[in-house]
Amino acid sequence: MSHDVKVGMAKKFCFCVTEVECVHEGFQSETLRQMSGSLPEGRGLTVVFKGPRKSLDLLCQSQEEAQRWARGIRTLQERVENMTQKEKLDHWIHAYLSRADQNHDDKMSYDEVQTLLQMINIDLNEQYARSLFQKCDRSADGRLDHGEIEVFCRELLRRPELDAVFIRYSANGCVLSTVDLRDFLKDQGEDDSLIHAQSLIITYEVNEWARRNQFMTPNGFTMYMLSKENCVFDPEHARIHQDMTHPLAHYFISSSHNTYLTKDQLTGDSSTEPYIRALSHGCRCVELDCWDGDRGEPVIYHGHTLTSKVPFVKVIETINEYAFKTSPYPLILSLENHCSVEQQTQTVMARHLRSILGDKLLTKPLEGLDLHRLPSPEDLKGRILLKGKKERVMETSSSSSELSSSDDDASRAEGKARRKREEARKSAVSKLSVELSELVVYTRTVPFKGFEQAARNRATDMSSFSESEALRHIKDSGMHFVRHNSQQLSRIYPSGQRLQSSNYNPQDMWNGGCQIVALNFQTPGEQMDLNQGRFLPNGVCGYILKPPFLCQPDTTFNPENVGGGPGHRPVLLTVRVISAQQLPKPEWDKPSSIVDPQVWVEIHGVPIDNAKKKTHHVDNNGFNPRWDCSFNFTVHAPDLALLRFMVEDHDYTSSNDFLGQFTLPFTSLRTGYRHVRLLKMDGSSLSPASLFIHVKVSSCHGSSSKSPTKSSARSPAKSAAKSS
C-alpha cells in the first residue's frame, strides 16, 4: 500500500476522543443489529459521536478486543475531562507541532514555523517572526529542536493582558503577597479569606520558593486565571443547588421535539442515537411518534414522510439504559400515538413499556401525596412518566362505557348534552387502548379551551401549544398565561412548517413561564445555544426552578410589560471584552487563510432586555486577538435573562462564519476578570479557545455593584470588581 493511501485511510478513520458522546458494546446500532444471529454479539462496538456525525460501527476479532477498545476510549475520555487548562494548552501545542513538522525530523525550519503560524491562526509580522525564530535558535543551525520549539511557543502564548492585571495588584510588581491576592479576590467578589488565598498559592504556584514563602508569581497567577476556578460560570451552580421539592409546574424542563430524527423531518434518518445524545445532555422530556409497524410491532418515525423507521422496542431499551445517567430526576415520554387498536399495537406498546422499564415506569399515583397536586422532581426521582391521552371512560367486557365519578355528579339537567358527550367519549375510547391509557398518571394531555376552562382542570392535566399559539397567548394574555403555567404544565412544539427541523426562540416561551419548551436538538444554532445555557446550572439535571414571580397563581407578571411589576429589578451590566485565545478556523477555510475575529455580546430575556453589541474585527489574528471594548446593558428582569458570547470570522464579501460561543444565565454570571470557555456549534468543548473579559454589575440606582449569582449555598451579594 502506498504512503498516500495509508495517509488517506488514517485521515478517514481518525477521530478525536473529545468528539465521542459514548461507546456501545454489542449489536446495538441499526447496522450491527442486522448481523444479530450470524455473529457473536460481543464482537460488536458502536462509537456514538457528538453532533450530527454518524456513528462508527466496529466489528472486532473477539469480545475481549471489543471490551479493550471500549475501556480504552472511556479511559481517554475521563483523562481529557480531568485535564487542567495548562495540560490542554500543552496538548494543543504538541498536536500542531506534529502537523507542522512536515519531514518528521522533530526539528522545525523557518518555513515549517511559518506553516505552524498559519495553522494556529496568527499572521506575525515577517520581521518579528524571524527575530523570534533567531532568538530561540540557540544552536544557530537554522532549525529549532524540541526544547527551542517549546520556548518559541511559550513566547507566543505570553499574555500581556494578564501581566497587566498582575502588576495592578502586586505591591512590588514582582509577586503577589497573600495581602495582594486577597485584594484581588475581594474585587472579584470571591472568598477573600487568608486561608483561601493560601490554598490558591499552594494549588497554582509553580515556583517552589514562592510557594514556600506564600507568594504568587506571574506564572502562578496565569495558571490560576486559566483554571476552572476562574470561569465566568459560577462553579457552585455546576452541582444541583436548587430546591427540588416544588411541584413540576414550577420548573423549566429541558425538552426535545422529534427526538428520534438525526436531521430534517422529510428525509432524515430515525435512530436511537439522538435519544442518547439528548439524555446525555440532561434532556428530561423526549418525544416518540408511534405508528403501526410490521407484524404488529410499533415503529417510530415522522409519519407520512420519507424518514426511516426505528423499532419502538429499541427506543424504549435505549431510554431504559440512558434515562438517569446524567440526571436523577423524572423523565417524561411525550407519546404521539398514531397506532391502531385494531392491530393491538397499543397493547404491544404498553407491554414493552412495562416489561422494559420495570419499576422505573410510574403506573399509579404516589402514595401519601395529594392527587390534585403535581408532585415534585424530588418525589419522582428515578421515575419515568408517560405523557398522553387518558380517558376517564373505561371499557367493559360488553363494550359498554361508564362515566367517571366526576361526570356522574353532573346535573341531570344537562340531559341531551350529557348523552352527546358520552357518545363522543365512547368514540374516543375506541381509538385508545385501556392498557396504554392506564400508564398515564400525572401528565394527561387535554385540549386547551381557554384560561377560564383550564383553571377548572386538575393540576395533572396539561396542554400542548404550537409556537404560534403560545406566542399569541404571551402577547395577548401574558399575565393569564403565566398564571396558568404556575399550576399546570404546558408543552410548546415547533411549527409543522419547519421542514428542515429549524427552531423557534425558546426565550419567548420561558418568559411566559412555559415549562416543556420542545426544540429540535439535532439542529444547532442560536436557539439550541440558549437552551444549553438555560439548563447549564443545577448540575445539568434538566430542571431549573422558575423565578418566584412565575410560580404564584395570583402573579401580575406580564413578560410584555415588566416595568415596576414583579421580577422588575433593573441592574447595569458592564462587559469589557479584552482578548481571545487560540480561536479555531472554520473547517472549510483554506489552510493559508487566517480569521478576522469579532465578538458579539448578547442579552436574551424579556423583550425590553433583548440587545446585541459587537466589537470591531481584528485582522489576521485568531491566536491572541485584542479588543478592549466595553459594553453597557440595562437588564430589567435579570432572573430571566441569558448572556451569550458569540465569536465569528468577519468577512466583507460574504456572511460571517461562526467560530464559537458560550451562553449562561445572568444569575450564574461571576463578576471580575474571567475566562469564557467557548463551545462548538454542536455545544461540545472548543478547548483551549476562550475569551478574556471583565464583568461588573451595579444597581441602576447607584448603589455598589453586586454579584448576580444567588444560591442558598452562598451569600447573595459580593463586592464589585475593580474597574480597569
PDB file of N, CA and C in Angstrom, residues 383-424:
ATOM      1  N   ARG A 383     -37.977   8.076  38.242  1.00  0.00           N
ATOM      2  CA  ARG A 383     -39.208   7.550  37.640  1.00  0.00           C
ATOM      3  C   ARG A 383     -39.394   8.094  36.222  1.00  0.00           C
ATOM      4  N   ILE A 384     -40.049   7.295  35.393  1.00  0.00           N
ATOM      5  CA  ILE A 384     -40.372   7.671  34.015  1.00  0.00           C
ATOM      6  C   ILE A 384     -41.873   7.841  33.906  1.00  0.00           C
ATOM      7  N   LEU A 385     -42.303   9.006  33.393  1.00  0.00           N
ATOM      8  CA  LEU A 385     -43.719   9.328  33.270  1.00  0.00           C
ATOM      9  C   LEU A 385     -44.133   9.282  31.801  1.00  0.00           C
ATOM     10  N   LEU A 386     -45.325   8.775  31.545  1.00  0.00           N
ATOM     11  CA  LEU A 386     -45.865   8.768  30.189  1.00  0.00           C
ATOM     12  C   LEU A 386     -46.819   9.947  30.033  1.00  0.00           C
ATOM     13  N   LYS A 387     -46.560  10.785  29.034  1.00  0.00           N
ATOM     14  CA  LYS A 387     -47.461  11.901  28.721  1.00  0.00           C
ATOM     15  C   LYS A 387     -48.326  11.496  27.530  1.00  0.00           C
ATOM     16  N   GLY A 388     -49.627  11.561  27.711  1.00  0.00           N
ATOM     17  CA  GLY A 388     -50.525  11.189  26.621  1.00  0.00           C
ATOM     18  C   GLY A 388     -51.964  11.340  27.042  1.00  0.00           C
ATOM     19  N   LYS A 389     -52.856  10.860  26.185  1.00  0.00           N
ATOM     20  CA  LYS A 389     -54.282  10.931  26.499  1.00  0.00           C
ATOM     21  C   LYS A 389     -54.625   9.877  27.537  1.00  0.00           C
ATOM     22  N   LYS A 390     -55.573  10.233  28.391  1.00  0.00           N
ATOM     23  CA  LYS A 390     -56.055   9.286  29.401  1.00  0.00           C
ATOM     24  C   LYS A 390     -57.558   9.461  29.495  1.00  0.00           C
ATOM     25  N   GLU A 391     -58.273   8.469  29.004  1.00  0.00           N
ATOM     26  CA  GLU A 391     -59.728   8.578  29.021  1.00  0.00           C
ATOM     27  C   GLU A 391     -60.271   8.218  30.394  1.00  0.00           C
ATOM     28  N   ARG A 392     -61.241   8.988  30.825  1.00  0.00           N
ATOM     29  CA  ARG A 392     -61.899   8.665  32.097  1.00  0.00           C
ATOM     30  C   ARG A 392     -63.085   7.743  31.866  1.00  0.00           C
ATOM     31  N   VAL A 393     -63.278   7.353  30.600  1.00  0.00           N
ATOM     32  CA  VAL A 393     -64.284   6.351  30.273  1.00  0.00           C
ATOM     33  C   VAL A 393     -63.568   5.026  30.148  1.00  0.00           C
ATOM     34  N   MET A 394     -64.034   4.010  30.839  1.00  0.00           N
ATOM     35  CA  MET A 394     -63.349   2.720  30.829  1.00  0.00           C
ATOM     36  C   MET A 394     -64.205   1.692  30.100  1.00  0.00           C
ATOM     37  N   GLU A 395     -63.548   0.825  29.304  1.00  0.00           N
ATOM     38  CA  GLU A 395     -64.249  -0.207  28.564  1.00  0.00           C
ATOM     39  C   GLU A 395     -64.653  -1.347  29.512  1.00  0.00           C
ATOM     40  N   THR A 396     -65.750  -1.994  29.188  1.00  0.00           N
ATOM     41  CA  THR A 396     -66.158  -3.193  29.924  1.00  0.00           C
ATOM     42  C   THR A 396     -66.217  -4.346  28.937  1.00  0.00           C
ATOM     43  N   SER A 397     -66.445  -5.551  29.454  1.00  0.00           N
ATOM     44  CA  SER A 397     -66.444  -6.728  28.580  1.00  0.00           C
ATOM     45  C   SER A 397     -67.573  -6.671  27.558  1.00  0.00           C
ATOM     46  N   SER A 398     -68.660  -5.957  27.880  1.00  0.00           N
ATOM     47  CA  SER A 398     -69.781  -5.862  26.952  1.00  0.00           C
ATOM     48  C   SER A 398     -69.651  -4.669  26.026  1.00  0.00           C
ATOM     49  N   SER A 399     -68.472  -4.064  26.024  1.00  0.00           N
ATOM     50  CA  SER A 399     -68.171  -2.905  25.173  1.00  0.00           C
ATOM     51  C   SER A 399     -68.987  -1.683  25.550  1.00  0.00           C
ATOM     52  N   SER A 400     -69.672  -1.709  26.722  1.00  0.00           N
ATOM     53  CA  SER A 400     -70.371  -0.514  27.169  1.00  0.00           C
ATOM     54  C   SER A 400     -69.387   0.366  27.908  1.00  0.00           C
ATOM     55  N   SER A 401     -69.790   1.612  28.206  1.00  0.00           N
ATOM     56  CA  SER A 401     -68.916   2.551  28.909  1.00  0.00           C
ATOM     57  C   SER A 401     -69.654   3.134  30.086  1.00  0.00           C
ATOM     58  N   GLU A 402     -68.869   3.475  31.122  1.00  0.00           N
ATOM     59  CA  GLU A 402     -69.458   4.184  32.250  1.00  0.00           C
ATOM     60  C   GLU A 402     -68.659   5.450  32.488  1.00  0.00           C
ATOM     61  N   LEU A 403     -69.368   6.489  32.879  1.00  0.00           N
ATOM     62  CA  LEU A 403     -68.719   7.776  33.080  1.00  0.00           C
ATOM     63  C   LEU A 403     -67.903   7.768  34.356  1.00  0.00           C
ATOM     64  N   SER A 404     -66.884   8.599  34.400  1.00  0.00           N
ATOM     65  CA  SER A 404     -66.098   8.734  35.620  1.00  0.00           C
ATOM     66  C   SER A 404     -66.947   9.398  36.691  1.00  0.00           C
ATOM     67  N   SER A 405     -66.503   9.298  37.937  1.00  0.00           N
ATOM     68  CA  SER A 405     -67.295   9.816  39.056  1.00  0.00           C
ATOM     69  C   SER A 405     -67.573  11.294  38.901  1.00  0.00           C
ATOM     70  N   SER A 406     -66.622  12.027  38.320  1.00  0.00           N
ATOM     71  CA  SER A 406     -66.844  13.466  38.176  1.00  0.00           C
ATOM     72  C   SER A 406     -67.998  13.740  37.223  1.00  0.00           C
ATOM     73  N   ASP A 407     -68.188  12.869  36.225  1.00  0.00           N
ATOM     74  CA  ASP A 407     -69.305  13.063  35.302  1.00  0.00           C
ATOM     75  C   ASP A 407     -70.615  12.571  35.922  1.00  0.00           C
ATOM     76  N   ASP A 408     -70.525  11.519  36.778  1.00  0.00           N
ATOM     77  CA  ASP A 408     -71.737  11.031  37.445  1.00  0.00           C
ATOM     78  C   ASP A 408     -72.362  12.110  38.307  1.00  0.00           C
ATOM     79  N   ASP A 409     -71.532  12.967  38.846  1.00  0.00           N
ATOM     80  CA  ASP A 409     -72.024  14.023  39.729  1.00  0.00           C
ATOM     81  C   ASP A 409     -72.638  15.187  38.964  1.00  0.00           C
ATOM     82  N   ALA A 410     -72.538  15.159  37.655  1.00  0.00           N
ATOM     83  CA  ALA A 410     -73.060  16.289  36.875  1.00  0.00           C
ATOM     84  C   ALA A 410     -74.574  16.345  36.992  1.00  0.00           C
ATOM     85  N   SER A 411     -75.098  17.511  36.806  1.00  0.00           N
ATOM     86  CA  SER A 411     -76.542  17.728  36.938  1.00  0.00           C
ATOM     87  C   SER A 411     -77.307  16.992  35.841  1.00  0.00           C
ATOM     88  N   ARG A 412     -78.455  16.389  36.206  1.00  0.00           N
ATOM     89  CA  ARG A 412     -79.273  15.708  35.214  1.00  0.00           C
ATOM     90  C   ARG A 412     -79.851  16.690  34.218  1.00  0.00           C
ATOM     91  N   ALA A 413     -79.810  17.967  34.576  1.00  0.00           N
ATOM     92  CA  ALA A 413     -80.359  18.997  33.688  1.00  0.00           C
ATOM     93  C   ALA A 413     -79.591  19.080  32.379  1.00  0.00           C
ATOM     94  N   GLU A 414     -78.363  18.518  32.368  1.00  0.00           N
ATOM     95  CA  GLU A 414     -77.594  18.551  31.125  1.00  0.00           C
ATOM     96  C   GLU A 414     -78.278  17.712  30.045  1.00  0.00           C
ATOM     97  N   GLY A 415     -78.957  16.668  30.453  1.00  0.00           N
ATOM     98  CA  GLY A 415     -79.760  15.855  29.548  1.00  0.00           C
ATOM     99  C   GLY A 415     -79.076  15.458  28.259  1.00  0.00           C
ATOM    100  N   LYS A 416     -79.574  16.040  27.199  1.00  0.00           N
ATOM    101  CA  LYS A 416     -79.132  15.690  25.853  1.00  0.00           C
ATOM    102  C   LYS A 416     -77.643  15.953  25.653  1.00  0.00           C
ATOM    103  N   ALA A 417     -77.156  17.098  26.196  1.00  0.00           N
ATOM    104  CA  ALA A 417     -75.750  17.455  26.030  1.00  0.00           C
ATOM    105  C   ALA A 417     -74.866  16.408  26.679  1.00  0.00           C
ATOM    106  N   ARG A 418     -75.302  15.895  27.813  1.00  0.00           N
ATOM    107  CA  ARG A 418     -74.519  14.883  28.514  1.00  0.00           C
ATOM    108  C   ARG A 418     -74.449  13.594  27.708  1.00  0.00           C
ATOM    109  N   ARG A 419     -75.568  13.176  27.095  1.00  0.00           N
ATOM    110  CA  ARG A 419     -75.564  11.960  26.289  1.00  0.00           C
ATOM    111  C   ARG A 419     -74.648  12.103  25.082  1.00  0.00           C
ATOM    112  N   LYS A 420     -74.596  13.322  24.525  1.00  0.00           N
ATOM    113  CA  LYS A 420     -73.699  13.573  23.387  1.00  0.00           C
ATOM    114  C   LYS A 420     -72.242  13.434  23.811  1.00  0.00           C
ATOM    115  N   ARG A 421     -71.939  13.941  24.993  1.00  0.00           N
ATOM    116  CA  ARG A 421     -70.568  13.825  25.477  1.00  0.00           C
ATOM    117  C   ARG A 421     -70.193  12.363  25.687  1.00  0.00           C
ATOM    118  N   GLU A 422     -71.166  11.582  26.191  1.00  0.00           N
ATOM    119  CA  GLU A 422     -70.899  10.167  26.430  1.00  0.00           C
ATOM    120  C   GLU A 422     -70.626   9.449  25.112  1.00  0.00           C
ATOM    121  N   GLU A 423     -71.391   9.769  24.096  1.00  0.00           N
ATOM    122  CA  GLU A 423     -71.187   9.144  22.793  1.00  0.00           C
ATOM    123  C   GLU A 423     -69.824   9.522  22.215  1.00  0.00           C
ATOM    124  N   ALA A 424     -69.451  10.796  22.418  1.00  0.00           N
ATOM    125  CA  ALA A 424     -68.147  11.245  21.911  1.00  0.00           C
ATOM    126  C   ALA A 424     -67.021  10.511  22.620  1.00  0.00           C
TER     127      ALA A 424
END
